[in-house]
Coordinates of C-alpha atoms in Angstrom, one line a residue:
Chain A
M288 CA -30.7 -48.7 10.6
R289 CA -28.4 -46.4 12.5
R290 CA -27.3 -43.4 10.5
K291 CA -23.6 -42.7 10.8
T292 CA -22.9 -39.0 11.6
I293 CA -19.7 -37.8 10.0
S294 CA -17.7 -35.0 11.6
Y295 CA -16.3 -32.6 9.0
A296 CA -14.3 -30.7 11.6
K297 CA -11.0 -32.2 10.4
Y298 CA -11.4 -30.4 7.1
G299 CA -11.2 -27.1 8.9
Y300 CA -7.7 -28.1 10.0
I301 CA -6.7 -29.6 6.7
F302 CA -7.6 -26.6 4.6
S303 CA -5.8 -24.3 7.0
I304 CA -2.5 -26.2 6.7
P305 CA -1.1 -24.4 3.6
F306 CA -1.6 -21.0 5.2
V307 CA -0.2 -22.0 8.6
L308 CA 2.9 -23.7 7.2
T309 CA 3.6 -20.8 4.9
F310 CA 3.2 -18.4 7.7
L311 CA 5.5 -20.4 10.0
I312 CA 8.2 -20.8 7.4
F313 CA 8.2 -17.4 5.7
S314 CA 7.0 -15.1 8.4
L315 CA 7.3 -16.4 12.0
Y316 CA 10.7 -18.1 11.6
P317 CA 12.3 -15.0 9.8
L318 CA 10.8 -12.8 12.5
L319 CA 12.2 -14.8 15.4
Y320 CA 15.5 -15.1 13.5
T321 CA 15.6 -11.4 13.1
V322 CA 15.1 -11.0 16.8
L323 CA 17.9 -13.4 17.5
I324 CA 20.3 -11.8 15.0
G325 CA 19.8 -8.5 16.9
F326 CA 21.5 -10.1 19.9
T327 CA 24.5 -11.6 18.0
N328 CA 27.7 -10.7 16.4
L329 CA 26.5 -11.6 12.9
R330 CA 28.2 -9.4 10.4
G331 CA 29.8 -9.8 7.0
L332 CA 29.1 -12.1 4.1
G333 CA 29.3 -15.9 4.7
F334 CA 29.8 -15.4 8.4
T335 CA 29.3 -18.7 10.2
D336 CA 30.7 -18.3 13.8
I337 CA 27.5 -16.7 15.1
K338 CA 27.5 -16.0 18.9
V339 CA 25.1 -14.2 21.2
L340 CA 26.9 -11.1 22.5
E341 CA 28.1 -11.0 26.1
Q342 CA 26.0 -7.9 26.4
P343 CA 22.9 -8.9 24.4
F344 CA 21.7 -5.3 24.0
E345 CA 24.9 -3.9 22.7
N346 CA 23.5 -3.6 19.1
Y347 CA 20.5 -1.9 20.4
K348 CA 22.6 0.6 22.4
L349 CA 24.8 1.3 19.4
I350 CA 21.8 1.8 17.1
L351 CA 20.0 4.1 19.6
N352 CA 23.1 6.2 20.0
N353 CA 23.8 6.3 16.2
P354 CA 23.2 9.9 15.0
S355 CA 22.1 8.6 11.5
F356 CA 19.5 6.4 13.1
Q357 CA 18.1 9.3 15.2
K358 CA 18.1 11.4 12.1
S359 CA 16.3 8.6 10.0
L360 CA 13.7 8.3 12.7
F361 CA 13.1 12.1 12.6
N362 CA 13.1 12.1 8.8
T363 CA 10.6 9.3 8.6
L364 CA 8.1 11.0 11.0
Y365 CA 8.7 14.4 9.3
I366 CA 8.1 13.0 5.8
W367 CA 5.0 11.2 6.9
V368 CA 3.4 14.1 8.8
V369 CA 4.2 16.7 6.0
G370 CA 2.7 14.3 3.4
F371 CA -0.3 13.1 5.5
I372 CA -1.8 16.4 6.5
P373 CA -2.4 17.6 2.9
Q374 CA -3.4 14.1 2.0
I375 CA -6.2 13.8 4.4
S376 CA -7.3 17.4 4.1
L377 CA -7.6 17.3 0.3
A378 CA -9.2 13.8 0.4
L379 CA -11.8 15.2 2.8
L380 CA -12.5 18.2 0.7
L381 CA -12.9 16.1 -2.5
T382 CA -15.2 13.6 -0.5
A383 CA -17.4 16.5 0.5
W384 CA -17.6 17.7 -3.1
F385 CA -18.2 14.3 -4.7
T386 CA -20.9 13.2 -2.1
N387 CA -22.7 16.6 -2.2
R388 CA -26.4 15.7 -2.6
N389 CA -27.5 19.0 -4.1
F390 CA -24.8 19.3 -6.7
K391 CA -23.6 16.3 -8.7
V392 CA -20.1 16.9 -10.0
K393 CA -20.2 16.0 -13.7
G394 CA -17.4 13.7 -14.9
Q395 CA -16.8 12.5 -11.3
G396 CA -15.9 9.0 -12.6
A397 CA -13.2 10.3 -14.8
F398 CA -11.8 12.6 -12.0
K399 CA -11.6 9.7 -9.6
V400 CA -9.8 7.5 -12.2
L401 CA -7.2 10.2 -12.8
I402 CA -6.7 11.2 -9.2
Y403 CA -6.3 7.6 -8.0
M404 CA -4.0 6.7 -10.9
P405 CA -0.5 7.5 -9.4
N406 CA -1.3 5.1 -6.6
I407 CA -0.8 2.0 -8.8
I408 CA 2.3 3.1 -10.6
T409 CA 5.6 1.5 -9.5
A410 CA 7.1 3.7 -6.7
A411 CA 10.6 3.0 -8.0
T412 CA 9.6 4.4 -11.4
I413 CA 8.0 7.5 -9.8
A414 CA 11.1 8.2 -7.6
I415 CA 13.4 8.2 -10.7
L416 CA 10.8 10.1 -12.8
F417 CA 10.7 12.8 -10.2
H418 CA 14.4 12.9 -9.8
T419 CA 14.6 13.6 -13.5
L420 CA 11.7 16.1 -13.6
F421 CA 13.2 18.0 -10.7
G422 CA 16.6 18.1 -12.5
Y423 CA 19.1 20.9 -12.1
P424 CA 20.0 23.2 -13.9
K425 CA 17.7 22.0 -16.7
G426 CA 14.6 20.0 -15.9
P427 CA 10.8 20.2 -16.7
I428 CA 10.0 21.6 -13.2
N429 CA 12.7 24.3 -13.3
D430 CA 11.8 25.2 -16.8
L431 CA 8.1 25.5 -15.8
F432 CA 8.8 27.6 -12.8
L433 CA 11.1 29.9 -14.8
K434 CA 8.5 30.3 -17.5
M435 CA 5.8 31.1 -15.0
G436 CA 8.2 33.7 -13.4
W437 CA 8.0 32.0 -10.0
I438 CA 11.7 31.8 -9.7
D439 CA 14.5 33.9 -11.2
S440 CA 17.2 31.2 -11.5
P441 CA 17.0 27.4 -11.5
L442 CA 16.5 25.8 -8.1
N443 CA 18.7 22.9 -7.1
F444 CA 16.0 20.8 -5.4
H445 CA 18.5 18.0 -4.8
I446 CA 21.0 19.7 -2.5
Q447 CA 18.7 21.6 -0.2
T448 CA 17.4 19.8 2.8
W449 CA 13.9 21.2 2.8
T450 CA 13.3 20.9 -0.9
A451 CA 14.6 17.3 -1.0
R452 CA 12.4 16.3 1.9
G453 CA 9.6 18.3 0.6
V454 CA 9.6 16.6 -2.8
V455 CA 9.6 13.1 -1.0
S456 CA 6.6 14.2 1.1
F457 CA 4.9 15.6 -2.0
I458 CA 5.3 12.3 -3.8
Q459 CA 3.9 10.4 -0.8
F460 CA 0.9 12.9 -0.8
W461 CA 0.4 12.7 -4.5
T462 CA 0.4 9.0 -4.7
W463 CA -1.9 8.5 -1.7
Y464 CA -4.6 11.2 -1.5
G465 CA -6.6 9.5 -4.3
N466 CA -6.7 6.3 -2.4
T467 CA -7.8 8.1 0.8
M468 CA -10.4 9.9 -1.1
I469 CA -11.9 6.7 -2.5
V470 CA -11.9 5.1 1.0
L471 CA -13.6 8.1 2.5
I472 CA -16.3 8.3 -0.2
A473 CA -17.1 4.6 0.4
G474 CA -17.4 5.5 4.1
V475 CA -19.9 8.3 3.3
L476 CA -21.9 6.1 1.0
G477 CA -22.2 3.6 3.9
I478 CA -23.9 6.2 6.1
N479 CA -27.7 5.7 6.4
P480 CA -29.2 8.1 3.8
T481 CA -32.2 8.9 6.0
L482 CA -29.9 10.9 8.3
F483 CA -29.1 13.2 5.4
E484 CA -32.7 13.4 4.4
A485 CA -33.8 14.3 7.9
A486 CA -31.1 17.0 8.1
E487 CA -32.2 18.5 4.8
I488 CA -35.8 18.6 5.9
D489 CA -34.7 20.4 9.0
G490 CA -33.1 23.0 6.7
A491 CA -29.4 22.2 7.4
S492 CA -26.9 23.6 4.9
P493 CA -24.5 21.3 3.0
R494 CA -21.7 22.7 5.2
Q495 CA -23.6 21.9 8.4
I496 CA -24.5 18.5 7.1
F497 CA -20.8 17.8 6.3
F498 CA -19.5 18.9 9.7
K499 CA -22.3 17.7 11.9
I500 CA -23.3 14.4 10.3
T501 CA -20.7 13.2 7.7
L502 CA -17.5 14.0 9.6
P503 CA -18.5 12.5 13.0
R504 CA -19.7 9.3 11.3
L505 CA -16.4 9.1 9.3
K506 CA -14.3 9.2 12.5
T507 CA -13.6 5.4 12.6
I508 CA -12.6 5.3 9.0
I509 CA -10.4 8.4 9.3
L510 CA -8.7 6.8 12.3
Y511 CA -8.2 3.6 10.3
T512 CA -6.7 5.7 7.5
L513 CA -4.4 7.3 10.0
V514 CA -3.2 4.0 11.4
T515 CA -2.6 2.3 8.0
S516 CA -0.9 5.4 6.6
M517 CA 1.3 5.7 9.7
V518 CA 2.3 2.0 9.4
G519 CA 3.0 2.5 5.7
G520 CA 4.8 5.8 6.4
M521 CA 7.2 4.2 8.9
Q522 CA 8.1 1.7 6.2
V523 CA 8.7 4.1 3.4
F524 CA 11.7 2.9 1.3
D525 CA 11.4 2.9 -2.5
I526 CA 10.9 6.7 -3.0
P527 CA 13.6 8.1 -0.6
K528 CA 16.0 5.2 -1.7
L529 CA 15.8 6.0 -5.4
F530 CA 15.0 9.7 -5.4
L531 CA 18.1 10.9 -3.7
L532 CA 19.6 7.8 -2.2
G533 CA 18.9 9.1 1.3
G534 CA 20.7 12.4 0.7
P535 CA 21.5 15.3 0.6
D536 CA 23.3 15.1 3.9
N537 CA 21.0 12.3 5.1
A538 CA 17.9 14.6 4.7
T539 CA 15.8 11.8 3.1
L540 CA 17.4 8.9 5.0
T541 CA 14.3 7.1 6.4
L542 CA 14.3 4.2 8.8
N543 CA 14.2 1.5 6.1
V544 CA 16.8 3.2 4.0
F545 CA 19.0 3.3 7.1
I546 CA 18.3 -0.4 7.8
Y547 CA 19.1 -1.3 4.2
N548 CA 22.3 0.7 4.3
Q549 CA 23.4 -1.1 7.5
A550 CA 22.9 -4.5 6.1
F551 CA 23.2 -4.4 2.3
S552 CA 25.3 -1.6 1.1
G553 CA 28.8 -3.0 1.7
T554 CA 28.9 -2.9 5.5
Y555 CA 26.9 -6.2 6.1
L556 CA 26.0 -5.2 9.7
Y557 CA 23.1 -7.7 9.8
N558 CA 23.1 -7.6 13.7
R559 CA 22.7 -3.8 13.8
A560 CA 20.2 -3.8 11.0
S561 CA 18.1 -6.4 12.9
A562 CA 18.2 -4.4 16.1
A563 CA 17.1 -1.3 14.1
S564 CA 14.3 -3.3 12.5
M565 CA 13.0 -4.4 15.9
I566 CA 13.1 -0.8 17.3
A567 CA 11.2 0.3 14.2
F568 CA 8.7 -2.6 14.8
L569 CA 8.3 -1.6 18.4
I570 CA 7.6 2.0 17.4
I571 CA 4.9 0.9 14.9
V572 CA 3.3 -1.4 17.5
I573 CA 3.2 1.3 20.1
L574 CA 1.8 4.0 17.8
S575 CA -0.8 1.6 16.4
A576 CA -1.8 0.5 19.9
V577 CA -2.2 4.1 21.0
M578 CA -4.4 4.9 18.0
F579 CA -6.5 1.8 18.4
R580 CA -6.9 2.5 22.1
I581 CA -8.4 5.9 21.2
L582 CA -10.6 4.2 18.7
R583 CA -11.8 1.4 21.0
D584 CA -12.4 3.6 23.9
K585 CA -14.8 5.7 21.9
D586 CA -16.7 2.5 20.8
A587 CA -16.8 1.3 24.4
V588 CA -18.3 4.6 25.6
L589 CA -21.0 4.3 23.0
R590 CA -21.7 0.7 23.8
R591 CA -22.0 1.5 27.6
K592 CA -24.4 4.3 26.8
W593 CA -26.5 2.1 24.6
E594 CA -26.6 -0.7 27.2
R595 CA -27.7 1.8 29.9
E596 CA -30.6 3.0 27.7
E597 CA -31.5 -0.6 26.9
R598 CA -31.7 -1.5 30.6
R599 CA -33.8 1.6 31.3
R600 CA -36.1 0.7 28.5
Q601 CA -36.5 -2.8 29.8
R602 CA -37.3 -1.4 33.3
V603 CA -39.9 0.8 31.9
E604 CA -41.5 -2.1 29.9
A605 CA -41.5 -4.3 33.0
R606 CA -43.2 -1.6 35.0
E607 CA -45.8 -1.3 32.2
V608 CA -46.5 -5.0 32.2
N609 CA -46.8 -5.0 36.0
A610 CA -49.3 -2.1 35.8
Chain B
M294 CA -31.4 38.3 -3.7
N295 CA -32.1 35.2 -5.7
N296 CA -29.6 36.3 -8.2
S297 CA -26.7 36.7 -5.8
I298 CA -27.3 33.2 -4.4
R299 CA -27.2 31.9 -8.0
T300 CA -24.0 33.7 -8.7
S301 CA -22.3 32.4 -5.6
R302 CA -23.4 28.9 -6.5
T303 CA -22.0 29.3 -10.0
I304 CA -18.7 30.5 -8.5
S305 CA -18.4 27.6 -6.1
K306 CA -19.3 25.1 -8.9
T307 CA -16.6 26.7 -11.0
I308 CA -14.1 26.3 -8.2
V309 CA -14.9 22.7 -7.8
Y310 CA -14.3 22.0 -11.5
V311 CA -11.2 24.1 -11.7
V312 CA -9.7 22.2 -8.7
C313 CA -10.7 18.8 -10.1
I314 CA -9.3 19.6 -13.5
F315 CA -6.1 20.9 -12.0
L316 CA -5.6 17.7 -9.9
S317 CA -6.3 15.5 -12.9
L318 CA -3.6 17.4 -14.8
L319 CA -1.3 17.0 -11.8
S320 CA -1.8 13.3 -12.1
L321 CA -1.1 13.3 -15.9
F322 CA 1.6 15.9 -16.3
P323 CA 4.6 13.9 -15.0
F324 CA 3.6 10.9 -17.2
W325 CA 2.9 13.1 -20.2
M326 CA 6.4 14.6 -19.8
M327 CA 7.8 11.2 -19.5
F328 CA 6.2 9.8 -22.6
M329 CA 6.9 12.8 -24.7
N330 CA 10.6 13.1 -23.6
A331 CA 11.0 9.4 -24.4
T332 CA 10.7 10.4 -28.1
R333 CA 13.0 13.4 -27.9
S334 CA 16.7 13.5 -28.2
T335 CA 18.9 14.4 -25.3
F336 CA 19.9 17.6 -27.1
E337 CA 16.2 18.6 -27.5
I338 CA 15.6 17.9 -23.8
Q339 CA 18.5 20.0 -22.8
Q340 CA 17.3 22.9 -24.9
N341 CA 13.8 22.8 -23.6
S342 CA 12.8 20.1 -21.2
I343 CA 9.1 20.6 -21.4
G344 CA 8.0 19.0 -24.6
L345 CA 4.3 18.7 -25.0
L346 CA 4.5 17.0 -28.4
P347 CA 6.3 13.9 -29.5
S348 CA 9.5 14.1 -31.5
K349 CA 11.1 11.4 -33.7
F350 CA 14.0 10.0 -31.7
L351 CA 12.2 7.1 -30.2
L352 CA 14.3 4.6 -32.0
S353 CA 17.7 6.1 -31.2
N354 CA 16.7 6.4 -27.6
W355 CA 15.8 2.7 -27.7
K356 CA 19.2 1.8 -29.1
V357 CA 21.0 3.7 -26.3
L358 CA 18.8 2.2 -23.7
E359 CA 19.2 -1.4 -24.9
G360 CA 22.9 -1.0 -25.6
K361 CA 23.5 -0.7 -21.8
S362 CA 22.4 -2.9 -18.9
F363 CA 18.7 -2.1 -19.1
N364 CA 16.8 -5.1 -20.4
P365 CA 13.0 -4.6 -20.3
M366 CA 12.2 -8.1 -21.6
I367 CA 14.0 -9.9 -18.8
G368 CA 12.5 -7.5 -16.2
F369 CA 9.0 -8.0 -17.7
M370 CA 9.2 -11.8 -17.8
N371 CA 10.6 -12.1 -14.2
S372 CA 8.0 -9.6 -12.9
M373 CA 5.3 -11.5 -14.8
I374 CA 6.3 -14.9 -13.3
I375 CA 6.5 -13.5 -9.7
S376 CA 3.3 -11.5 -9.9
A377 CA 1.3 -14.2 -11.6
G378 CA 2.6 -17.0 -9.3
A379 CA 2.1 -15.0 -6.2
T380 CA -1.4 -13.9 -7.3
I381 CA -2.6 -17.4 -8.0
G382 CA -1.1 -18.7 -4.8
A383 CA -2.5 -15.9 -2.7
V384 CA -6.0 -16.0 -4.1
Y385 CA -6.4 -19.7 -4.2
F386 CA -5.1 -20.4 -0.7
S387 CA -6.7 -17.4 0.9
S388 CA -10.0 -18.7 -0.4
L389 CA -9.3 -22.2 0.9
T390 CA -8.4 -20.8 4.4
A391 CA -11.4 -18.6 4.4
Y392 CA -13.6 -21.6 3.5
A393 CA -12.1 -23.5 6.4
L394 CA -13.0 -20.7 8.7
V395 CA -16.6 -20.4 7.4
A396 CA -17.8 -23.8 6.4
Y397 CA -16.5 -26.0 9.2
T398 CA -16.9 -25.9 13.0
W399 CA -13.7 -26.9 14.6
K400 CA -12.2 -26.3 18.0
L401 CA -9.4 -23.9 17.0
R402 CA -11.5 -21.9 14.5
Q403 CA -12.0 -18.8 16.7
P404 CA -8.4 -18.8 18.0
F405 CA -7.1 -19.2 14.4
F406 CA -9.2 -16.3 13.3
T407 CA -8.0 -14.1 16.1
F408 CA -4.5 -15.0 15.2
I409 CA -5.1 -13.9 11.6
M410 CA -6.4 -10.6 12.8
A411 CA -3.4 -10.2 15.0
V412 CA -0.9 -10.6 12.2
L413 CA -2.9 -8.6 9.7
M414 CA -0.7 -5.5 9.9
L415 CA 2.6 -7.3 10.5
P416 CA 4.9 -5.5 8.0
A417 CA 7.2 -7.8 6.0
Q418 CA 10.1 -5.4 6.0
V419 CA 10.4 -5.8 9.8
Y420 CA 11.7 -9.3 9.4
S421 CA 13.5 -8.8 6.2
I422 CA 17.0 -9.4 7.7
G423 CA 16.0 -12.8 9.1
F424 CA 14.3 -13.6 5.8
Y425 CA 17.4 -12.7 3.8
Q426 CA 19.7 -14.7 6.1
F427 CA 17.3 -17.7 5.9
M428 CA 17.2 -17.6 2.1
Y429 CA 21.0 -17.1 1.9
Q430 CA 21.6 -20.2 4.0
I431 CA 19.3 -22.4 1.8
H432 CA 20.7 -20.9 -1.4
W433 CA 17.5 -19.3 -2.4
T434 CA 18.9 -15.9 -3.2
N435 CA 18.6 -15.3 -7.0
N436 CA 15.6 -17.6 -7.0
L437 CA 12.1 -16.3 -7.7
L438 CA 10.4 -18.8 -5.3
P439 CA 11.0 -16.7 -2.1
L440 CA 9.2 -13.9 -3.8
I441 CA 6.2 -16.1 -4.7
L442 CA 5.7 -18.7 -2.0
P443 CA 5.2 -16.4 1.0
S444 CA 2.1 -15.0 -0.7
I445 CA 0.3 -18.2 0.1
A446 CA -0.2 -16.8 3.6
A447 CA -2.0 -13.5 3.0
P448 CA -3.9 -12.6 6.3
A449 CA -5.6 -9.5 4.9
M450 CA -6.9 -11.5 1.9
V451 CA -8.1 -14.4 4.1
F452 CA -10.1 -11.8 6.2
F453 CA -11.6 -10.3 3.1
M454 CA -12.5 -13.6 1.6
R455 CA -14.1 -14.7 4.9
Q456 CA -16.3 -11.7 5.0
Y457 CA -17.3 -12.4 1.4
L458 CA -18.1 -16.0 2.1
L459 CA -20.1 -15.2 5.2
A460 CA -22.3 -12.8 3.1
T461 CA -22.6 -14.9 0.0
L462 CA -22.2 -18.7 0.6
P463 CA -25.4 -20.6 1.4
L464 CA -24.2 -23.6 3.5
D465 CA -27.2 -25.6 2.2
I466 CA -25.3 -25.9 -1.1
V467 CA -22.4 -27.5 0.6
D468 CA -24.8 -29.9 2.4
S469 CA -26.6 -30.9 -0.7
A470 CA -23.3 -31.5 -2.5
R471 CA -22.4 -33.9 0.4
I472 CA -25.7 -35.8 -0.1
D473 CA -24.8 -36.1 -3.8
G474 CA -21.6 -37.7 -2.7
S475 CA -19.2 -34.8 -3.5
K476 CA -15.9 -34.9 -1.6
E477 CA -15.1 -31.8 0.5
F478 CA -12.1 -30.7 -1.6
Y479 CA -14.1 -31.3 -4.8
T480 CA -17.0 -29.2 -3.4
F481 CA -14.6 -26.3 -2.6
N482 CA -13.1 -26.4 -6.1
R483 CA -16.2 -26.9 -8.2
I484 CA -18.9 -25.3 -6.2
V485 CA -17.5 -22.7 -3.7
L486 CA -14.7 -21.2 -5.9
P487 CA -17.1 -20.2 -8.7
I488 CA -19.2 -18.3 -6.1
M489 CA -16.1 -16.4 -5.0
K490 CA -15.1 -15.3 -8.5
P491 CA -16.0 -11.5 -8.0
A492 CA -14.0 -11.4 -4.7
M493 CA -11.1 -13.3 -6.3
A494 CA -11.0 -10.9 -9.3
T495 CA -10.8 -7.8 -7.1
Q496 CA -8.1 -9.3 -4.8
A497 CA -6.2 -10.6 -7.8
I498 CA -5.8 -7.2 -9.4
F499 CA -4.4 -5.7 -6.2
T500 CA -2.0 -8.6 -5.4
F501 CA -0.7 -8.5 -8.9
V502 CA -0.1 -4.7 -8.9
I503 CA 1.5 -4.9 -5.4
K504 CA 3.8 -7.7 -6.4
W505 CA 4.6 -6.0 -9.7
N506 CA 5.7 -2.9 -7.9
E507 CA 7.5 -4.6 -5.1
F508 CA 11.0 -3.3 -4.6
F509 CA 12.6 -4.0 -1.2
L510 CA 12.7 -7.8 -1.2
P511 CA 13.7 -8.3 -4.9
L512 CA 16.4 -5.7 -4.3
I513 CA 18.0 -7.6 -1.5
L514 CA 17.4 -11.1 -2.9
L515 CA 18.2 -10.8 -6.6
T516 CA 21.8 -9.9 -7.6
K517 CA 22.0 -11.6 -10.9
K518 CA 20.9 -9.5 -13.9
E519 CA 18.9 -12.3 -15.5
R520 CA 16.8 -12.5 -12.3
Y521 CA 16.0 -8.7 -12.1
T522 CA 12.4 -7.7 -11.9
M523 CA 11.0 -4.5 -13.6
P524 CA 11.5 -2.2 -10.5
I525 CA 15.1 -3.4 -10.2
M526 CA 15.7 -2.8 -13.9
V527 CA 14.2 0.7 -13.4
S528 CA 16.6 1.4 -10.6
L529 CA 19.5 1.0 -13.0
L530 CA 18.3 4.1 -14.8
R531 CA 19.3 6.0 -11.7
G532 CA 22.9 4.9 -12.2
D533 CA 25.8 6.8 -13.7
I534 CA 25.7 4.9 -17.1
Y535 CA 22.6 6.8 -18.1
K536 CA 23.5 10.1 -16.5
T537 CA 23.4 12.2 -19.6
E538 CA 21.1 10.0 -21.7
Y539 CA 17.9 11.8 -20.7
G540 CA 15.8 10.6 -23.7
S541 CA 16.6 6.9 -23.0
V542 CA 16.0 7.3 -19.2
Y543 CA 12.5 8.7 -20.0
L544 CA 12.0 5.8 -22.5
G545 CA 13.0 3.2 -19.9
L546 CA 10.6 4.7 -17.3
S547 CA 7.9 4.7 -20.0
L548 CA 8.3 1.1 -20.7
T549 CA 7.7 0.2 -17.1
V550 CA 4.7 2.5 -16.8
L551 CA 3.0 1.4 -20.1
P552 CA 1.8 -2.1 -19.0
L553 CA 0.4 -0.6 -15.8
F554 CA -1.4 2.1 -17.7
V555 CA -3.0 -0.4 -20.1
V556 CA -4.2 -2.6 -17.2
Y557 CA -5.3 0.4 -15.1
F558 CA -7.3 2.1 -17.8
L559 CA -9.0 -1.1 -18.9
L560 CA -9.9 -2.1 -15.3
A561 CA -10.1 1.4 -13.6
K562 CA -13.7 0.9 -12.7
H563 CA -13.2 -2.4 -11.0
I564 CA -10.0 -1.2 -9.3
I565 CA -11.7 1.8 -7.8
A566 CA -14.6 -0.3 -6.7
G567 CA -12.1 -2.7 -5.1
V568 CA -10.5 0.1 -3.1
A569 CA -13.9 1.2 -1.8
L570 CA -14.8 -2.4 -1.0
G571 CA -11.5 -2.9 0.9
A572 CA -12.3 0.1 3.0
L573 CA -15.9 -1.0 3.8
K574 CA -14.9 -4.3 5.2
E575 CA -13.5 -2.6 8.2

């Protein structure tokens, strides 16, 4: 009797169909469509006479020369950097404390739960909550600062450029440092514990262990955090949109708030908004590529070194066998 | 000598606890203010906006809130439908796609996986204009489907599920199911899915929360009040109609935070473990 062999390969294709179809319809098509719209005259509601412009890059030129766009690009980077530096620093400090092998921080679980908590609360809610908390002339923050004697008269956080941007950066920092901390702690727990034991036996201090062992081994995960935070930071919308609607004087106008305003706040400039989206996309791709390049190069260097050693070992072994 | 080491240790331990307690309070303070002020009258808030204890104006704040355009029930229902629908779709179909990548050997398997890795970080807001135009043309604005269906293709979740299956699924089980005459699709639903439960639970929590909090797409797609989601409802509190009604603004905000608080404090352990797991897969 001949046994029939059945190939199951077709199920690989069949089971992937829902994913592929959904991606094609709801991601790839809209993406290509956005690219196309960027080259057309599509503006206004219910506009049907869509034509590709005679100078296809006219929208791009207009956007790149638009002072509000330039400002939004600057604001986005500014808000991200000012939020990210304290975010990663504090996360690293807390990671060092929570993974200290000589001193277990009591109530660690509860601290982690509370520190991570703002990350899951609706950003729209947080933006409006902070708008109210930082109210002027009466608001909880102003009242607190007055009571503490830090200020003599109420501060109008909402009309000064640096306080407005500062609060947005602070919200970004406050909602994300807990997440970064959890990620970094997981990274530390993934390091082979014998490394720490060996260092302890050799008499290394906790500080030395952190800077000489923990930190170098966390490099990949820190770079990963940097890339994801940057991609997220370039997209920031909910908080600046609802905190001060991009104001005062465009101080909290971010890229996505700018794009939203171009397309959806009465002007309906879908073509310009598309061009701006593509420029933003290009910036994200370039920045991520640069960071990944740094990451990969480091891995490649390590791998080459390992291969060299492996070859040398094999040569030595071969010689021993011959002898 | 020994004493001074001990003292410096005590000091550094104290610093650790003081900072940790300070940060915990920093997380709680805004929400505490919010909940307390939700029970205080606008007059009380204007007199002193830091109220650490509840007052008795919850009901009157509720009446003001509800008397205007803010409708938490509608927002809650719409957000619930979108989040639940998207979560079920994302978790089920990501598992299925991951299973296709792990259990079968097919020609395009590796290219398909490479493709998934390539689109892992593609941010949806980049193509929102094309998405909006597309939905506008097929009359799907003010429809909840465009907020649910795209979740079926969730590259990051497929990646996570694949890693999980590679680590936990013994392919012998699949083979013996075949010998017993089980059809492929049945095997996936009855044998593979139960094995994936822990991974599905983790991913479900995060998808649900992310969809619940989503703001950009609902904002551009939903213009009718009866379709508003919770975050869009919340954005109404920023408008002029509530300008001087501090108490009811705080109450409205509280109502959107409350369900998240309940879910978070019930599942905090799993959520934090999930964040850690998500980091490790890299």
